[in-house]
């Protein structure tokens, strides 16, 4: 088991450009989550998928953000027309139902650091 | 509004000096409380899940406890390698989101040799 992986690890882009990030979850996990983290803050939820279905989106996820998980495996997060305020660490996590437990433990990837200049 | 507040924001300890980090929460029904460790530039690393008041979990020098309003992460005889930011997060049980975690801002722990 290789854990959650994210690509790229770092991305520098100019304001107005589009960027896309990829997340590969732990192989048997059916839930996948995206979070955003800025310096000195805890991660903030953006969206999550169960298999290929996007079940929830945060108010933080503006129209410029879109996420997909087409085959219920890896996921992509795209930001269109980037702004300086989009600079942050974008974290992906995955989880799987654990029988007898009321909730799911989320395991995070290393993150993608986005810098918008 | 659901909230998670961690204190202190930063904690400096000498190696071997035991202490506790606090996480207080207000949430509409608690499904679970989670502790994570985060090193600079890396993603959070899962430590513990607590489900109900009175529950305790231990791992090496760390022990997490839970009451109806707060959780504590006790660090016994810390070592420099325990230096990191410790994040607390909760998941709602009733209404609201069934998926996302609500995180606190974290406590940055520094352990000096």
CSV table of C-alpha atoms in Angstrom, one decimal:
chain,number,residue,atom,x,y,z
A,1,UNK,CA,0.0,0.0,0.0
A,2,UNK,CA,1.6,3.2,-1.2
A,3,UNK,CA,-0.7,5.8,0.5
A,4,UNK,CA,-2.3,8.8,-1.1
A,5,UNK,CA,-0.2,10.5,-3.8
A,6,UNK,CA,-0.5,13.9,-5.4
A,7,UNK,CA,1.0,15.4,-8.4
A,8,UNK,CA,2.6,17.9,-8.9
A,9,UNK,CA,4.1,18.6,-5.5
A,10,UNK,CA,4.7,22.3,-6.4
A,11,UNK,CA,3.2,24.5,-9.0
A,12,UNK,CA,4.0,28.1,-9.8
A,13,UNK,CA,1.7,29.9,-12.2
A,14,UNK,CA,0.8,33.3,-13.4
A,15,UNK,CA,-2.4,35.0,-12.5
A,16,UNK,CA,-5.1,34.1,-15.0
A,17,UNK,CA,-3.7,30.8,-16.0
A,18,UNK,CA,-5.5,27.4,-15.5
A,19,UNK,CA,-3.9,24.7,-13.3
A,20,UNK,CA,-4.9,21.1,-12.7
A,21,UNK,CA,-3.8,18.8,-9.9
A,22,UNK,CA,-4.1,15.1,-9.6
A,23,UNK,CA,-4.7,12.8,-6.6
A,24,UNK,CA,-4.4,9.0,-6.5
A,25,UNK,CA,-6.1,7.6,-3.3
A,26,UNK,CA,-5.3,4.5,-1.4
A,27,UNK,CA,-6.4,1.7,-3.8
A,28,UNK,CA,-9.3,0.2,-1.8
A,29,UNK,CA,-10.7,3.6,-0.6
A,30,UNK,CA,-14.0,4.6,-2.1
A,31,UNK,CA,-14.1,8.2,-0.7
A,32,UNK,CA,-11.9,11.0,-1.8
A,33,UNK,CA,-11.7,14.5,-0.4
A,34,UNK,CA,-10.1,17.8,-1.4
A,35,UNK,CA,-9.0,20.4,1.2
A,36,UNK,CA,-7.2,23.7,1.0
A,37,UNK,CA,-4.7,24.9,3.6
A,38,UNK,CA,-3.2,28.4,4.0
A,39,UNK,CA,-0.3,29.3,6.2
A,40,UNK,CA,-1.1,29.1,9.9
A,41,UNK,CA,-4.6,27.6,9.3
A,42,UNK,CA,-6.0,24.2,9.5
A,43,UNK,CA,-7.2,22.5,6.3
A,44,UNK,CA,-10.6,23.7,4.9
A,45,UNK,CA,-12.9,21.3,3.1
A,46,UNK,CA,-13.6,21.9,-0.6
A,47,UNK,CA,-15.4,18.8,-1.9
A,48,UNK,CA,-15.6,15.0,-1.7
A,49,UNK,CA,-16.5,12.0,-3.8
A,50,UNK,CA,-17.9,8.6,-3.0
A,51,UNK,CA,-16.8,6.5,-5.9
A,52,UNK,CA,-17.4,8.7,-9.0
A,53,UNK,CA,-20.2,10.7,-7.5
A,54,UNK,CA,-19.4,14.2,-6.1
A,55,UNK,CA,-21.5,14.3,-3.0
A,56,UNK,CA,-20.7,17.7,-1.5
A,57,UNK,CA,-19.1,21.0,-2.4
A,58,UNK,CA,-18.1,23.7,0.1
A,59,UNK,CA,-19.1,27.4,-0.4
A,60,UNK,CA,-15.4,27.9,-0.7
A,61,UNK,CA,-15.5,26.2,-4.1
A,62,UNK,CA,-16.2,29.0,-6.5
A,63,UNK,CA,-17.2,28.5,-10.1
A,64,UNK,CA,-13.6,28.7,-11.1
A,65,UNK,CA,-12.9,25.4,-9.3
A,66,UNK,CA,-14.0,22.0,-10.7
A,67,UNK,CA,-13.2,18.5,-9.5
A,68,UNK,CA,-13.8,15.2,-11.2
A,69,UNK,CA,-13.3,11.5,-10.4
A,70,UNK,CA,-14.4,9.9,-13.6
A,71,UNK,CA,-13.8,6.2,-12.9
A,72,UNK,CA,-14.0,6.3,-9.1
A,73,UNK,CA,-10.2,6.0,-8.8
A,74,UNK,CA,-8.0,9.1,-9.2
A,75,UNK,CA,-9.3,12.6,-9.1
A,76,UNK,CA,-8.4,16.0,-10.6
A,77,UNK,CA,-8.9,19.5,-9.3
A,78,UNK,CA,-8.8,22.3,-11.8
A,79,UNK,CA,-8.6,26.0,-11.0
A,80,UNK,CA,-9.5,28.3,-13.9
A,81,UNK,CA,-8.3,31.9,-14.2
A,82,UNK,CA,-6.1,31.6,-11.1
A,83,UNK,CA,-6.0,34.5,-8.6
A,84,UNK,CA,-3.3,35.4,-6.1
A,85,UNK,CA,-5.7,34.4,-3.3
A,86,UNK,CA,-5.7,30.8,-4.7
A,87,UNK,CA,-2.1,30.4,-3.4
A,88,UNK,CA,-2.3,27.6,-0.9
A,89,UNK,CA,-1.5,24.0,-0.2
A,90,UNK,CA,-4.1,21.7,-1.8
A,91,UNK,CA,-4.5,18.5,0.1
A,92,UNK,CA,-6.2,15.3,-1.0
A,93,UNK,CA,-7.4,12.6,1.4
A,94,UNK,CA,-9.1,9.2,1.1
A,95,UNK,CA,-11.1,6.9,3.3
A,96,UNK,CA,-13.0,3.7,3.4
A,97,UNK,CA,-16.0,2.6,5.5
A,98,UNK,CA,-14.8,0.7,8.6
A,99,UNK,CA,-17.4,-1.8,9.8
A,100,UNK,CA,-18.7,-1.1,13.2
A,101,UNK,CA,-17.4,2.5,13.3
A,102,UNK,CA,-19.6,5.6,12.9
A,103,UNK,CA,-17.1,7.5,10.8
A,104,UNK,CA,-14.3,7.2,8.4
A,105,UNK,CA,-10.6,7.9,9.1
A,106,UNK,CA,-9.2,10.2,6.4
A,107,UNK,CA,-5.6,9.7,5.2
A,108,UNK,CA,-3.9,12.6,3.6
A,109,UNK,CA,-1.5,12.9,0.7
A,110,UNK,CA,1.6,15.2,0.7
A,111,UNK,CA,-0.2,18.1,-0.9
A,112,UNK,CA,0.3,20.3,-3.9
A,113,UNK,CA,1.8,23.8,-3.1
A,114,UNK,CA,0.3,26.4,-5.5
A,115,UNK,CA,1.9,29.8,-5.9
A,116,UNK,CA,0.1,32.3,-8.1
A,117,UNK,CA,2.3,35.3,-9.1
B,1,UNK,CA,-21.9,27.5,14.0
B,2,UNK,CA,-19.6,24.4,14.3
B,3,UNK,CA,-16.2,25.4,15.7
B,4,UNK,CA,-12.9,23.8,16.7
B,5,UNK,CA,-10.5,25.8,18.9
B,6,UNK,CA,-7.0,24.7,19.8
B,7,UNK,CA,-4.8,26.0,22.5
B,8,UNK,CA,-2.2,27.1,22.9
B,9,UNK,CA,-1.2,28.3,19.4
B,10,UNK,CA,2.4,27.4,20.1
B,11,UNK,CA,4.1,25.5,22.8
B,12,UNK,CA,7.8,25.2,23.6
B,13,UNK,CA,9.0,22.4,25.8
B,14,UNK,CA,12.3,21.0,26.9
B,15,UNK,CA,13.0,17.4,26.1
B,16,UNK,CA,11.3,15.3,28.8
B,17,UNK,CA,8.9,18.0,29.9
B,18,UNK,CA,5.4,16.6,29.7
B,19,UNK,CA,2.4,18.8,28.7
B,20,UNK,CA,-1.0,18.8,27.2
B,21,UNK,CA,-2.6,20.3,24.1
B,22,UNK,CA,-6.3,21.3,24.2
B,23,UNK,CA,-9.0,21.0,21.6
B,24,UNK,CA,-12.4,22.4,22.4
B,25,UNK,CA,-15.3,22.0,20.0
B,26,UNK,CA,-18.9,22.9,19.4
B,27,UNK,CA,-20.7,20.7,16.9
B,28,UNK,CA,-24.2,19.5,16.3
B,29,UNK,CA,-23.7,15.9,17.3
B,30,UNK,CA,-20.2,14.5,17.2
B,31,UNK,CA,-19.5,11.6,14.9
B,32,UNK,CA,-15.8,11.5,15.6
B,33,UNK,CA,-12.8,13.6,16.8
B,34,UNK,CA,-9.5,13.2,15.1
B,35,UNK,CA,-5.9,14.1,15.9
B,36,UNK,CA,-3.3,14.6,13.2
B,37,UNK,CA,0.4,15.5,13.2
B,38,UNK,CA,1.7,17.8,10.4
B,39,UNK,CA,5.3,18.4,9.6
B,40,UNK,CA,6.3,21.6,7.6
B,41,UNK,CA,5.5,21.3,4.0
B,42,UNK,CA,3.8,17.9,4.3
B,43,UNK,CA,0.2,16.6,4.6
B,44,UNK,CA,-1.4,15.7,7.9
B,45,UNK,CA,-0.5,12.3,9.4
B,46,UNK,CA,-3.4,10.5,11.1
B,47,UNK,CA,-2.8,9.8,14.8
B,48,UNK,CA,-6.1,9.0,16.6
B,49,UNK,CA,-9.9,8.8,16.3
B,50,UNK,CA,-12.1,9.2,19.4
B,51,UNK,CA,-15.8,8.5,19.2
B,52,UNK,CA,-17.4,9.1,22.6
B,53,UNK,CA,-16.8,10.9,25.9
B,54,UNK,CA,-14.4,8.9,28.2
B,55,UNK,CA,-12.6,7.3,25.4
B,56,UNK,CA,-8.8,7.3,25.5
B,57,UNK,CA,-6.2,6.2,22.8
B,58,UNK,CA,-2.4,5.9,23.2
B,59,UNK,CA,0.5,5.7,20.8
B,60,UNK,CA,4.1,5.9,22.1
B,61,UNK,CA,4.4,9.2,24.0
B,62,UNK,CA,1.0,10.4,23.0
B,63,UNK,CA,-2.3,9.9,24.7
B,64,UNK,CA,-5.6,11.4,23.5
B,65,UNK,CA,-8.7,11.8,25.7
B,66,UNK,CA,-12.2,13.0,25.0
B,67,UNK,CA,-15.0,14.7,27.0
B,68,UNK,CA,-18.3,16.1,25.8
B,69,UNK,CA,-16.8,19.5,25.1
B,70,UNK,CA,-13.0,19.0,24.6
B,71,UNK,CA,-10.2,16.7,23.8
B,72,UNK,CA,-6.7,16.6,25.2
B,73,UNK,CA,-3.5,15.4,23.6
B,74,UNK,CA,-1.0,14.5,26.4
B,75,UNK,CA,2.6,14.3,25.5
B,76,UNK,CA,4.8,12.4,28.0
B,77,UNK,CA,8.5,13.0,28.1
B,78,UNK,CA,8.6,14.5,24.6
B,79,UNK,CA,11.6,14.2,22.3
B,80,UNK,CA,12.8,16.7,19.6
B,81,UNK,CA,11.3,14.5,16.9
B,82,UNK,CA,7.9,15.2,18.4
B,83,UNK,CA,8.2,18.7,17.2
B,84,UNK,CA,5.4,19.4,14.7
B,85,UNK,CA,2.0,21.0,14.4
B,86,UNK,CA,-0.8,19.0,16.0
B,87,UNK,CA,-4.2,19.4,14.4
B,88,UNK,CA,-7.6,18.5,15.9
B,89,UNK,CA,-10.7,17.9,13.7
B,90,UNK,CA,-14.3,16.9,14.2
B,91,UNK,CA,-16.9,15.3,12.0
B,92,UNK,CA,-20.6,16.1,12.5
B,93,UNK,CA,-23.2,13.4,13.3
B,94,UNK,CA,-26.5,15.2,12.6
B,95,UNK,CA,-27.5,17.1,9.5
B,96,UNK,CA,-24.9,19.3,7.9
B,97,UNK,CA,-22.0,17.5,6.1
B,98,UNK,CA,-21.6,13.8,6.4
B,99,UNK,CA,-18.2,13.9,4.8
B,100,UNK,CA,-15.9,16.7,5.7
B,101,UNK,CA,-13.8,17.3,8.7
B,102,UNK,CA,-13.7,20.7,10.5
B,103,UNK,CA,-10.2,21.5,11.6
B,104,UNK,CA,-8.8,23.8,14.3
B,105,UNK,CA,-5.8,26.0,13.5
B,106,UNK,CA,-3.4,23.6,15.2
B,107,UNK,CA,-0.8,23.8,18.0
B,108,UNK,CA,2.8,24.2,16.9
B,109,UNK,CA,5.0,22.2,19.3
B,110,UNK,CA,8.7,22.7,19.6
B,111,UNK,CA,10.8,20.4,21.8
B,112,UNK,CA,14.3,21.5,22.5
B,113,UNK,CA,17.0,19.0,23.5
